[in-house]
Amino acid sequence: TDDNGHSAAILEGKAIAKQIKLKVADEISRMKGEIGKFPKLAVVLVGDRRDSHTFIHIKLKACEKVGIETVVSELPENCTENELLDVVSSFNDDKDVHGIVVQLPLPQVRNI
């Protein structure tokens, strides 16, 4: 306890994350059974940065473990801003997509 009466606790991050993943997987399974639908995440990756590919891979693996469907759209580094916005808009208009991730950092995109 500090001088302000606050106490600290050490949290086991891996154990807590595992509990959260199990709860999410259970809720997604129940959702599939009750309404026949499941969440879907769209990921947009611009360019060919190795670290961005690594982050995307981690996200996709986590989604797979809990039952979230994923779709990835990869754009070249030299794409235009309008091309990027078109991809995001198409995912936004897709009623089966429930979330969109645009992986950062974005390369400098052209305004055409």
PDB file of C-alpha atoms in Angstrom:
ATOM      1  CA  THR A   1       0.000   0.000   0.000  1.00  0.00           C
ATOM      2  CA  ASP A   2       1.370   3.435  -0.908  1.00  0.00           C
ATOM      3  CA  ASP A   3       0.926   6.728   0.943  1.00  0.00           C
ATOM      4  CA  ASN A   4      -2.399   7.352  -0.832  1.00  0.00           C
ATOM      5  CA  GLY A   5      -3.916   4.068   0.301  1.00  0.00           C
ATOM      6  CA  HIS A   6      -3.559   2.376  -3.105  1.00  0.00           C
ATOM      7  CA  SER A   7      -2.392  -1.203  -3.253  1.00  0.00           C
ATOM      8  CA  ALA A   8      -0.641  -2.877  -6.150  1.00  0.00           C
ATOM      9  CA  ALA A   9      -1.180  -6.361  -7.474  1.00  0.00           C
ATOM     10  CA  ILE A  10       0.934  -8.382  -9.853  1.00  0.00           C
ATOM     11  CA  LEU A  11      -1.156  -9.704 -12.726  1.00  0.00           C
ATOM     12  CA  GLU A  12      -0.277 -12.806 -14.700  1.00  0.00           C
ATOM     13  CA  GLY A  13      -0.772 -11.504 -18.228  1.00  0.00           C
ATOM     14  CA  LYS A  14      -0.589 -14.837 -20.043  1.00  0.00           C
ATOM     15  CA  ALA A  15      -3.144 -16.453 -17.746  1.00  0.00           C
ATOM     16  CA  ILE A  16      -5.527 -13.509 -18.055  1.00  0.00           C
ATOM     17  CA  ALA A  17      -5.126 -13.455 -21.859  1.00  0.00           C
ATOM     18  CA  LYS A  18      -5.861 -17.185 -22.000  1.00  0.00           C
ATOM     19  CA  GLN A  19      -9.066 -16.716 -19.967  1.00  0.00           C
ATOM     20  CA  ILE A  20     -10.178 -13.879 -22.241  1.00  0.00           C
ATOM     21  CA  LYS A  21      -9.478 -15.932 -25.386  1.00  0.00           C
ATOM     22  CA  LEU A  22     -11.432 -18.889 -24.007  1.00  0.00           C
ATOM     23  CA  LYS A  23     -14.377 -16.643 -23.135  1.00  0.00           C
ATOM     24  CA  VAL A  24     -14.328 -15.010 -26.589  1.00  0.00           C
ATOM     25  CA  ALA A  25     -14.097 -18.401 -28.324  1.00  0.00           C
ATOM     26  CA  ASP A  26     -17.053 -19.656 -26.266  1.00  0.00           C
ATOM     27  CA  GLU A  27     -19.150 -16.584 -27.109  1.00  0.00           C
ATOM     28  CA  ILE A  28     -18.328 -16.902 -30.817  1.00  0.00           C
ATOM     29  CA  SER A  29     -19.224 -20.599 -30.762  1.00  0.00           C
ATOM     30  CA  ARG A  30     -22.535 -19.810 -29.069  1.00  0.00           C
ATOM     31  CA  MET A  31     -23.211 -17.064 -31.625  1.00  0.00           C
ATOM     32  CA  LYS A  32     -22.626 -19.493 -34.494  1.00  0.00           C
ATOM     33  CA  GLY A  33     -25.006 -21.996 -32.928  1.00  0.00           C
ATOM     34  CA  GLU A  34     -27.774 -19.549 -32.064  1.00  0.00           C
ATOM     35  CA  ILE A  35     -27.867 -17.242 -35.065  1.00  0.00           C
ATOM     36  CA  GLY A  36     -25.662 -19.003 -37.598  1.00  0.00           C
ATOM     37  CA  LYS A  37     -23.343 -16.024 -37.909  1.00  0.00           C
ATOM     38  CA  PHE A  38     -19.842 -15.352 -36.783  1.00  0.00           C
ATOM     39  CA  PRO A  39     -17.586 -12.306 -36.702  1.00  0.00           C
ATOM     40  CA  LYS A  40     -15.356 -11.476 -39.631  1.00  0.00           C
ATOM     41  CA  LEU A  41     -12.338  -9.175 -39.591  1.00  0.00           C
ATOM     42  CA  ALA A  42     -10.965  -7.526 -42.730  1.00  0.00           C
ATOM     43  CA  VAL A  43      -7.301  -6.541 -42.749  1.00  0.00           C
ATOM     44  CA  VAL A  44      -5.763  -4.092 -45.224  1.00  0.00           C
ATOM     45  CA  LEU A  45      -2.013  -4.175 -45.732  1.00  0.00           C
ATOM     46  CA  VAL A  46      -0.260  -1.603 -47.909  1.00  0.00           C
ATOM     47  CA  GLY A  47       3.293  -2.279 -49.017  1.00  0.00           C
ATOM     48  CA  ASP A  48       5.660  -5.072 -48.145  1.00  0.00           C
ATOM     49  CA  ARG A  49       7.096  -4.195 -44.727  1.00  0.00           C
ATOM     50  CA  ARG A  50       8.346  -7.298 -42.974  1.00  0.00           C
ATOM     51  CA  ASP A  51       7.208  -6.058 -39.542  1.00  0.00           C
ATOM     52  CA  SER A  52       3.703  -5.326 -40.851  1.00  0.00           C
ATOM     53  CA  HIS A  53       3.457  -8.859 -42.254  1.00  0.00           C
ATOM     54  CA  THR A  54       4.523 -10.186 -38.850  1.00  0.00           C
ATOM     55  CA  PHE A  55       1.869  -8.132 -37.027  1.00  0.00           C
ATOM     56  CA  ILE A  56      -0.799  -9.258 -39.497  1.00  0.00           C
ATOM     57  CA  HIS A  57       0.217 -12.893 -39.050  1.00  0.00           C
ATOM     58  CA  ILE A  58      -0.139 -12.561 -35.261  1.00  0.00           C
ATOM     59  CA  LYS A  59      -3.610 -10.992 -35.642  1.00  0.00           C
ATOM     60  CA  LEU A  60      -4.767 -13.675 -38.064  1.00  0.00           C
ATOM     61  CA  LYS A  61      -3.521 -16.459 -35.812  1.00  0.00           C
ATOM     62  CA  ALA A  62      -5.312 -14.965 -32.797  1.00  0.00           C
ATOM     63  CA  CYS A  63      -8.546 -14.691 -34.803  1.00  0.00           C
ATOM     64  CA  GLU A  64      -8.253 -18.281 -35.970  1.00  0.00           C
ATOM     65  CA  LYS A  65      -7.841 -19.526 -32.392  1.00  0.00           C
ATOM     66  CA  VAL A  66     -11.123 -17.961 -31.249  1.00  0.00           C
ATOM     67  CA  GLY A  67     -13.168 -18.592 -34.402  1.00  0.00           C
ATOM     68  CA  ILE A  68     -13.107 -15.188 -36.083  1.00  0.00           C
ATOM     69  CA  GLU A  69     -13.042 -15.381 -39.866  1.00  0.00           C
ATOM     70  CA  THR A  70     -10.531 -13.117 -41.590  1.00  0.00           C
ATOM     71  CA  VAL A  71      -9.938 -11.705 -45.031  1.00  0.00           C
ATOM     72  CA  VAL A  72      -6.796  -9.841 -46.071  1.00  0.00           C
ATOM     73  CA  SER A  73      -6.400  -7.324 -48.869  1.00  0.00           C
ATOM     74  CA  GLU A  74      -2.812  -6.515 -49.821  1.00  0.00           C
ATOM     75  CA  LEU A  75      -2.103  -3.383 -51.838  1.00  0.00           C
ATOM     76  CA  PRO A  76       1.182  -2.356 -53.446  1.00  0.00           C
ATOM     77  CA  GLU A  77       3.242   0.347 -51.785  1.00  0.00           C
ATOM     78  CA  ASN A  78       2.623   2.654 -54.745  1.00  0.00           C
ATOM     79  CA  CYS A  79      -1.185   2.460 -54.534  1.00  0.00           C
ATOM     80  CA  THR A  80      -3.137   5.673 -54.535  1.00  0.00           C
ATOM     81  CA  GLU A  81      -5.148   7.060 -51.643  1.00  0.00           C
ATOM     82  CA  ASN A  82      -8.324   6.449 -53.667  1.00  0.00           C
ATOM     83  CA  GLU A  83      -7.391   2.790 -54.196  1.00  0.00           C
ATOM     84  CA  LEU A  84      -6.897   2.363 -50.463  1.00  0.00           C
ATOM     85  CA  LEU A  85     -10.172   4.137 -49.675  1.00  0.00           C
ATOM     86  CA  ASP A  86     -12.007   1.969 -52.232  1.00  0.00           C
ATOM     87  CA  VAL A  87     -10.813  -1.205 -50.501  1.00  0.00           C
ATOM     88  CA  VAL A  88     -11.811   0.090 -47.062  1.00  0.00           C
ATOM     89  CA  SER A  89     -15.198   1.240 -48.431  1.00  0.00           C
ATOM     90  CA  SER A  90     -15.866  -2.147 -50.017  1.00  0.00           C
ATOM     91  CA  PHE A  91     -15.200  -3.876 -46.686  1.00  0.00           C
ATOM     92  CA  ASN A  92     -17.367  -1.289 -44.931  1.00  0.00           C
ATOM     93  CA  ASP A  93     -20.221  -2.046 -47.346  1.00  0.00           C
ATOM     94  CA  ASP A  94     -19.897  -5.824 -46.822  1.00  0.00           C
ATOM     95  CA  LYS A  95     -22.530  -6.830 -44.249  1.00  0.00           C
ATOM     96  CA  ASP A  96     -20.488  -9.931 -43.360  1.00  0.00           C
ATOM     97  CA  VAL A  97     -17.481  -7.850 -42.251  1.00  0.00           C
ATOM     98  CA  HIS A  98     -17.701  -6.658 -38.645  1.00  0.00           C
ATOM     99  CA  GLY A  99     -14.324  -4.968 -38.233  1.00  0.00           C
ATOM    100  CA  ILE A 100     -11.607  -3.454 -40.410  1.00  0.00           C
ATOM    101  CA  VAL A 101      -7.926  -3.067 -39.549  1.00  0.00           C
ATOM    102  CA  VAL A 102      -5.687  -0.913 -41.725  1.00  0.00           C
ATOM    103  CA  GLN A 103      -2.184  -1.990 -40.725  1.00  0.00           C
ATOM    104  CA  LEU A 104       0.084   0.927 -39.874  1.00  0.00           C
ATOM    105  CA  PRO A 105       2.389   2.471 -40.760  1.00  0.00           C
ATOM    106  CA  LEU A 106       1.151   3.325 -44.210  1.00  0.00           C
ATOM    107  CA  PRO A 107       3.681   4.266 -46.866  1.00  0.00           C
ATOM    108  CA  GLN A 108       3.289   7.670 -48.465  1.00  0.00           C
ATOM    109  CA  VAL A 109       0.267   7.168 -50.757  1.00  0.00           C
ATOM    110  CA  ARG A 110      -0.393   9.259 -53.824  1.00  0.00           C
ATOM    111  CA  ASN A 111      -3.457  11.517 -53.991  1.00  0.00           C
ATOM    112  CA  ILE A 112      -4.879  10.615 -57.375  1.00  0.00           C
TER     113      ILE A 112
END
